[in-house]
Short mmCIF file of C-alpha atoms in Angstrom, two decimals:
data_model
loop_
_atom_site.label_atom_id
_atom_site.label_comp_id
_atom_site.label_asym_id
_atom_site.label_seq_id
_atom_site.Cartn_x
_atom_site.Cartn_y
_atom_site.Cartn_z
CA MET J 7 109.74 70.67 110.95
CA PRO J 8 108.66 67.11 109.21
CA GLU J 9 111.66 64.92 108.59
CA GLN J 10 110.02 62.78 106.08
CA PRO J 11 108.92 64.31 102.38
CA ILE J 12 105.63 66.49 101.99
CA ILE J 13 103.46 65.55 99.51
CA VAL J 14 102.73 69.04 97.60
CA HIS J 15 99.34 68.45 95.17
CA GLY J 16 99.28 70.67 92.49
CA LEU J 17 100.30 71.62 88.95
CA SER J 18 103.37 72.12 87.12
CA LEU J 19 102.21 75.26 85.64
CA SER J 20 100.50 76.83 88.51
CA TYR J 21 101.27 80.12 90.09
CA PHE J 22 101.20 79.33 93.59
CA THR J 23 102.36 75.91 93.39
CA GLY J 24 105.58 77.11 92.11
CA LYS J 25 105.98 79.73 94.73
CA MET J 26 105.28 76.97 97.52
CA GLU J 27 107.88 74.50 95.99
CA ALA J 28 110.51 77.71 95.65
CA TYR J 29 109.93 78.18 99.65
CA LEU J 30 109.82 74.76 101.02
CA ARG J 31 113.48 74.08 98.56
CA ALA J 32 115.06 77.16 99.82
CA LYS J 33 113.88 75.98 103.15
CA GLY J 34 115.28 72.79 103.06
CA ILE J 35 112.01 71.03 103.86
CA PRO J 36 111.80 67.74 101.84
CA TYR J 37 108.72 66.81 99.48
CA ARG J 38 107.75 65.08 96.77
CA PHE J 39 105.26 66.98 93.95
CA ALA J 40 102.09 65.24 93.06
CA GLU J 41 100.75 66.30 89.63
CA MET J 42 96.76 66.63 90.33
CA ASP J 43 94.06 65.63 88.04
CA MET J 44 90.43 66.23 88.29
CA ALA J 45 90.08 63.22 90.48
CA SER J 46 92.51 64.08 93.01
CA PHE J 47 91.71 67.88 92.87
CA ARG J 48 88.27 66.62 94.55
CA ARG J 49 89.93 64.51 96.99
CA THR J 50 92.37 67.12 98.29
CA ALA J 51 89.28 69.58 98.54
CA ARG J 52 87.66 67.17 100.55
CA ALA J 53 90.28 66.73 103.08
CA THR J 54 90.98 70.69 103.52
CA GLY J 55 87.07 72.04 102.88
CA ILE J 56 88.46 74.43 99.91
CA ALA J 57 89.07 73.45 96.51
CA GLN J 58 92.35 74.87 95.50
CA MET J 59 95.99 74.53 94.74
CA PRO J 60 98.89 73.44 96.45
CA GLN J 61 97.66 71.38 98.90
CA LEU J 62 100.11 69.97 101.37
CA GLU J 63 100.11 66.54 102.40
CA MET J 64 101.85 66.15 105.57
CA PRO J 65 103.77 63.41 106.76
CA ASP J 66 101.28 62.81 109.93
CA GLY J 67 98.26 62.85 107.61
CA THR J 68 97.36 66.30 108.52
CA TRP J 69 96.79 68.98 105.73
CA LEU J 70 97.81 72.31 105.03
CA THR J 71 96.56 75.11 102.39
CA ASP J 72 97.09 78.90 101.46
CA THR J 73 100.63 79.83 100.47
CA THR J 74 100.92 82.51 102.49
CA ARG J 75 99.67 80.95 105.91
CA ILE J 76 101.85 77.80 105.00
CA ILE J 77 105.05 80.54 104.86
CA ARG J 78 103.80 81.82 108.30
CA HIS J 79 103.31 78.66 109.99
CA PHE J 80 106.66 77.66 109.29
CA GLU J 81 108.63 80.78 109.93
CA SER J 82 106.84 80.94 113.40
CA MET J 83 108.12 77.61 114.28
CA GLY J 84 111.73 79.03 114.48
CA ALA J 85 113.66 76.27 112.19
CA GLU J 86 116.84 77.63 110.48
CA PRO J 87 117.08 79.11 107.83
CA ALA J 88 115.01 81.80 108.55
CA LEU J 89 113.17 83.45 105.53
CA SER J 90 111.36 86.31 107.26
CA PRO J 91 112.82 89.49 108.73
CA ARG J 92 113.10 89.78 112.82
CA ASP J 93 113.01 93.77 112.58
CA PRO J 94 109.58 94.71 112.87
CA ALA J 95 109.36 97.35 110.38
CA THR J 96 111.18 95.17 107.59
CA HIS J 97 109.01 92.23 108.55
CA PHE J 98 105.81 94.26 107.81
CA ILE J 99 106.91 95.58 104.65
CA SER J 100 108.05 92.10 103.60
CA LEU J 101 104.56 90.79 104.56
CA LEU J 102 102.96 93.76 102.43
CA LEU J 103 105.27 93.09 99.67
CA GLU J 104 104.19 89.42 99.77
CA ASP J 105 100.57 90.04 99.85
CA TYR J 106 100.96 92.32 96.85
CA GLY J 107 102.94 90.42 94.64
CA ASP J 108 100.61 87.13 95.24
CA GLU J 109 97.16 89.65 94.91
CA TRP J 110 98.04 92.56 92.48
CA LEU J 111 100.03 91.13 89.87
CA TRP J 112 97.48 88.07 89.43
CA ARG J 113 95.68 89.92 86.95
CA PRO J 114 98.36 90.97 84.82
CA ALA J 115 99.76 87.04 85.28
CA LEU J 116 96.19 85.63 83.85
CA TYR J 117 95.54 88.19 81.27
CA TYR J 118 98.66 87.47 79.50
CA ARG J 119 98.00 83.81 79.73
CA TRP J 120 94.67 84.00 78.57
CA HIS J 121 94.58 86.92 76.27
CA PHE J 122 97.27 86.73 73.44
CA PRO J 123 97.01 83.70 71.12
CA ASP J 124 100.56 81.63 71.42
CA ASP J 125 99.74 81.61 75.15
CA MET J 126 96.32 80.58 75.21
CA THR J 127 96.92 77.90 72.74
CA LEU J 128 100.09 76.66 74.66
CA MET J 129 98.55 76.70 78.24
CA SER J 130 95.10 75.23 77.31
CA ALA J 131 96.81 72.72 75.89
CA ALA J 132 99.06 71.79 78.79
CA ILE J 133 95.92 71.98 81.18
CA ALA J 134 94.24 69.79 79.38
CA ARG J 135 97.04 67.08 79.53
CA THR J 136 97.69 67.41 82.99
CA MET J 137 94.97 68.48 85.35
CA MET J 138 92.19 67.36 82.57
CA ARG J 139 93.82 63.97 81.73
CA ASP J 140 91.40 61.95 83.69
CA LEU J 141 88.39 63.18 81.97
CA LYS J 142 86.98 60.75 79.37
CA LEU J 143 86.71 63.21 76.53
CA PRO J 144 88.80 63.88 73.38
CA PHE J 145 91.58 65.89 73.78
CA TRP J 146 90.47 68.70 71.52
CA LEU J 147 87.27 68.97 73.64
CA ARG J 148 89.07 69.31 76.92
CA ARG J 149 91.14 72.04 75.47
CA ARG J 150 88.07 73.95 74.23
CA LEU J 151 86.34 74.02 77.92
CA ILE J 152 89.34 75.08 79.59
CA LEU J 153 90.36 77.64 77.08
CA ARG J 154 86.66 78.98 77.14
CA ARG J 155 86.18 78.75 80.55
CA GLN J 156 89.40 80.35 81.81
CA ARG J 157 88.97 83.37 79.10
CA ARG J 158 85.41 83.71 80.64
CA VAL J 159 86.65 83.80 84.49
CA TYR J 160 89.68 85.59 84.21
CA LEU J 161 89.46 88.03 81.67
CA SER J 162 85.62 89.10 80.86
CA GLN J 163 84.45 88.23 84.13
CA ASP J 164 87.71 89.99 86.11
CA GLY J 165 87.19 93.51 84.33
CA VAL J 166 89.22 93.22 81.67
CA THR J 167 88.17 95.37 78.70
CA LYS J 168 89.91 97.57 76.08
CA GLU J 169 89.86 100.24 78.28
CA THR J 170 91.82 98.46 81.18
CA ALA J 171 94.11 96.24 79.25
CA PRO J 172 96.49 99.06 78.54
CA GLN J 173 97.05 99.40 82.44
CA ILE J 174 97.11 96.00 83.11
CA GLU J 175 100.02 95.73 80.55
CA ALA J 176 101.70 98.97 81.87
CA LEU J 177 101.64 97.23 85.44
CA TYR J 178 103.75 94.29 84.57
CA LEU J 179 106.07 96.69 82.39
CA GLU J 180 106.45 99.11 85.45
CA THR J 181 106.86 95.98 87.76
CA LEU J 182 109.98 94.60 85.55
CA ASP J 183 111.11 97.86 85.50
CA ALA J 184 111.38 98.41 89.25
CA LEU J 185 112.76 94.69 89.79
CA GLU J 186 115.09 95.13 87.33
CA ALA J 187 116.36 98.04 89.22
CA VAL J 188 116.89 95.99 92.29
CA PHE J 189 118.47 92.87 91.07
CA VAL J 190 121.13 94.63 89.20
CA LEU J 191 122.39 95.45 92.45
CA ARG J 192 121.66 92.80 94.76
CA PRO J 193 120.47 89.31 94.97
CA PHE J 194 116.76 89.40 96.26
CA LEU J 195 114.37 92.13 97.02
CA MET J 196 115.59 93.45 100.44
CA GLY J 197 119.06 92.13 100.48
CA GLN J 198 121.19 88.98 100.93
CA ARG J 199 118.86 86.51 101.54
CA PRO J 200 115.32 85.68 100.33
CA VAL J 201 111.99 86.64 102.43
CA GLU J 202 108.62 86.50 102.29
CA ALA J 203 108.30 89.31 99.65
CA ASP J 204 110.73 87.50 97.27
CA PHE J 205 108.30 84.51 97.37
CA GLY J 206 105.15 86.45 96.80
CA PHE J 207 106.64 87.92 93.61
CA PHE J 208 107.98 84.64 92.64
CA GLY J 209 104.75 82.78 91.68
CA SER J 210 103.65 84.91 88.99
CA MET J 211 107.13 85.54 87.86
CA PHE J 212 108.07 82.21 87.48
CA ARG J 213 105.27 79.97 86.52
CA HIS J 214 103.35 82.99 84.29
CA PHE J 215 105.38 86.00 83.44
CA ALA J 216 109.12 83.76 82.68
CA SER J 217 107.47 80.79 81.17
CA ASP J 218 104.48 82.14 79.15
CA PRO J 219 105.29 83.23 75.73
CA THR J 220 104.41 87.01 75.55
CA PRO J 221 105.38 87.91 78.84
CA ALA J 222 108.60 85.76 78.84
CA ALA J 223 109.79 87.41 75.63
CA ILE J 224 109.47 90.87 77.32
CA MET J 225 111.26 89.53 80.36
CA ARG J 226 114.25 88.60 78.50
CA THR J 227 114.78 91.65 76.37
CA ARG J 228 113.40 94.15 79.24
CA ALA J 229 114.68 92.89 82.34
CA PRO J 230 117.14 90.08 82.40
CA HIS J 231 118.16 90.57 85.89
CA VAL J 232 114.75 89.45 86.96
CA LEU J 233 115.08 86.57 84.65
CA ALA J 234 118.25 85.60 86.43
CA TRP J 235 116.37 86.23 89.85
CA VAL J 236 113.62 83.61 88.67
CA ALA J 237 116.20 81.16 88.25
CA ARG J 238 118.43 81.81 91.33
CA MET J 239 115.04 81.46 93.37
CA TRP J 240 114.02 78.29 91.91
CA ALA J 241 117.52 76.66 92.31
CA LEU J 242 117.74 78.00 96.14
CA THR J 243 118.84 75.46 98.77
CA PRO J 244 119.88 76.61 102.38
CA VAL J 245 123.90 76.44 101.56
CA ASP J 246 123.16 79.07 99.07
CA PHE J 247 122.54 82.06 101.38
CA ALA J 248 124.11 80.20 104.63
CA GLY J 249 125.35 83.09 106.78
CA ALA J 250 123.71 85.72 104.92
CA PRO J 251 121.88 88.37 107.16
CA LEU J 252 118.46 88.64 107.20
CA PRO J 253 117.32 92.31 106.26
CA ALA J 254 117.18 94.62 108.72
CA ALA J 255 116.05 98.03 107.13
CA VAL J 256 113.38 98.56 103.73
CA PRO J 257 115.69 99.48 101.22
CA ALA J 258 114.94 102.57 99.32
CA ASP J 259 114.91 101.55 95.92
CA LEU J 260 111.58 99.72 96.50
CA ALA J 261 109.66 102.65 96.68
CA PRO J 262 108.26 102.35 93.41
CA ILE J 263 106.73 99.08 94.16
CA LEU J 264 105.27 100.43 97.65
CA ARG J 265 104.00 103.49 95.93
CA GLU J 266 101.77 101.37 93.98
CA ALA J 267 100.82 99.61 96.31
CA CYS J 268 99.74 102.60 98.42
CA ALA J 269 98.36 104.26 95.65
CA ALA J 270 96.24 101.16 93.71
CA TYR J 271 96.11 98.04 95.68
CA LEU J 272 95.45 99.14 99.42
CA PRO J 273 92.53 101.62 98.16
CA TYR J 274 91.33 98.41 96.10
CA LEU J 275 91.34 96.36 98.96
CA ALA J 276 89.66 99.01 101.01
CA ALA J 277 86.91 99.15 98.54
CA ASN J 278 86.62 95.19 98.31
CA ASP J 279 86.23 95.37 101.71
CA GLU J 280 83.27 97.66 102.08
CA ALA J 281 81.52 96.17 99.31
CA LEU J 282 81.70 92.91 100.94
CA LYS J 283 80.48 94.43 104.09
CA ARG J 284 77.53 95.65 102.11
CA GLY J 285 76.89 92.25 100.59
CA ASP J 286 77.66 93.45 97.25
CA ARG J 287 78.33 90.71 94.48
CA HIS J 288 80.66 93.23 92.40
CA VAL J 289 83.02 96.04 93.69
CA SER J 290 83.70 99.20 91.66
CA TYR J 291 87.11 101.58 92.22
CA ALA J 292 89.26 103.20 89.76
CA VAL J 293 92.74 103.28 89.42
CA GLU J 294 94.46 106.60 87.77
CA GLY J 295 91.23 107.62 86.42
CA VAL J 296 90.57 104.03 85.05
CA GLY J 297 87.34 102.52 85.71
CA TRP J 298 87.35 98.84 87.24
CA ARG J 299 84.28 96.48 88.18
CA VAL J 300 85.28 92.89 89.19
CA PRO J 301 83.68 90.16 91.90
CA VAL J 302 84.03 90.92 95.43
CA SER J 303 86.57 88.71 97.08
CA PRO J 304 86.22 87.47 100.78
CA TYR J 305 89.72 86.25 100.55
CA ARG J 306 91.13 89.69 99.78
CA ALA J 307 89.35 91.06 102.77
CA HIS J 308 91.32 88.39 104.89
CA CYS J 309 94.23 89.95 103.38
CA LEU J 310 93.39 93.40 104.29
CA ALA J 311 92.52 92.41 107.89
CA ALA J 312 95.89 90.28 108.34
CA LEU J 313 97.75 93.37 106.84
CA ARG J 314 95.55 95.67 109.48
CA ASP J 315 96.40 93.36 112.32
CA ALA J 316 100.44 93.55 111.39
CA TYR J 317 100.20 97.24 111.29
CA ALA J 318 98.68 97.34 114.80
CA ALA J 319 100.94 95.24 116.33
CA LEU J 320 103.84 97.62 115.24
CA GLY J 321 105.57 99.81 118.19
CA PRO J 322 105.74 103.46 117.85
CA GLU J 323 109.22 103.71 116.23
CA ALA J 324 108.78 100.73 114.03
CA ARG J 325 105.21 102.16 112.61
CA SER J 326 107.31 105.44 112.23
CA ARG J 327 109.68 103.68 110.00
CA VAL J 328 106.86 101.98 107.93
CA ASP J 329 105.24 105.16 107.56
CA ALA J 330 108.23 106.59 106.07
CA ALA J 331 108.83 103.19 103.66
CA LEU J 332 105.40 104.08 102.25
CA GLY J 333 105.33 107.42 102.02
CA GLY J 334 103.61 108.70 105.01
CA PRO J 335 100.83 106.98 107.06
CA GLN J 336 98.12 105.16 105.36
CA GLU J 337 94.67 105.32 107.01
CA ILE J 338 93.44 102.40 105.01
CA LEU J 339 95.62 100.24 107.35
CA ASN J 340 94.00 101.54 110.51
CA ALA J 341 90.80 101.11 109.65
CA PRO J 342 88.56 98.21 111.22
CA ALA J 343 88.11 95.30 108.79
CA VAL J 344 84.96 93.00 108.09
CA TYR J 345 86.90 90.02 108.57
CA THR J 346 89.76 89.35 111.44
CA ALA J 347 92.98 87.81 110.55
CA SER J 348 92.31 84.61 112.05
CA MET J 349 89.74 82.65 109.77
CA PRO J 350 88.23 79.42 110.28
CA ALA J 351 90.06 76.10 108.95
CA ALA J 352 91.39 76.15 105.33
CA PRO J 353 90.54 79.62 104.40
CA ALA J 354 92.66 80.02 101.20
CA LYS J 355 93.26 81.68 97.71
CA PRO J 356 90.29 80.20 95.60
CA VAL J 357 91.50 77.54 93.62
CA ASP J 358 95.07 79.00 93.11
CA ARG J 359 93.14 81.18 90.93
CA GLN J 360 93.29 78.33 88.10
CA TRP J 361 89.98 76.86 89.36
CA ARG J 362 87.70 79.07 91.49
CA ALA J 363 85.98 77.45 94.36
CA ALA J 364 82.53 78.94 95.62
CA ARG J 365 84.57 80.98 98.23
CA GLY J 366 85.77 82.98 95.65
#
């Protein structure tokens, strides 16, 4: 593990930057945060081959990107404190929940940020003052440009319509209810110690839902224990959970979240995978009778491949326990994928979903 501080290049309002910082703090890995502007965004993209955030500049001059892969990289090195379950079935569920938290909560996080007037006004100003600070344009124009761009990309082009908006809002509310029931009983998603799943949910819950005016007001009223978990995750250091065991079983009260993952997220991943295989630019699918049409995501084909590889690696006993936790065998996890889980250098989530790269 690095002894000198890592430089975390990102934004102080960024979904995945917050997730990465929380992991490094909990792991006890020293780092220094560097707020991106447009010039540093381009510079880090040249270093890794992908335009996104966060980007980690290591003390030896190498670079790491993609928060999911960075966490797996550090956990594979075996350094304490371990933040990944050693029990195979529990580990797989943690990986599934980490991916679900990252990808399926992305749309409601962006919806609340760019759909509601108070939120869009506040956050467009914040981006104009931070990432766009080196553009030689007046503040009002920087703000207008980012607002138009974000609303176009993350609302109109990402399937948000008057028919789909209620489902987006329901996903946030139902997720809050499910998490509130968990955090009333224990400090972390799977037990007394944080694991990948906690960090997967933390990105959206910290930098969007607990920070942006509209979803934050909902969280304070509806799910105060979730709000407490957000603060607990951000404050974590290794001494806070020293001696706490890694989870060795999947808690039964995660069933509502796992049902949503199996009923909606995995079918979407499979539809996206098939659309990519056909060479389509958009994927159409339905959730509870509501039709969606969104851009095909090569990265999410990689997500599905990684889950399928992890599921295939399970022994019979662990696979049986995973199937039980998921309410039965999930054929989607058994099918072949377009991509393999091992991708070329620097494949990553497109631009922290704040700034979409061509790989989008």
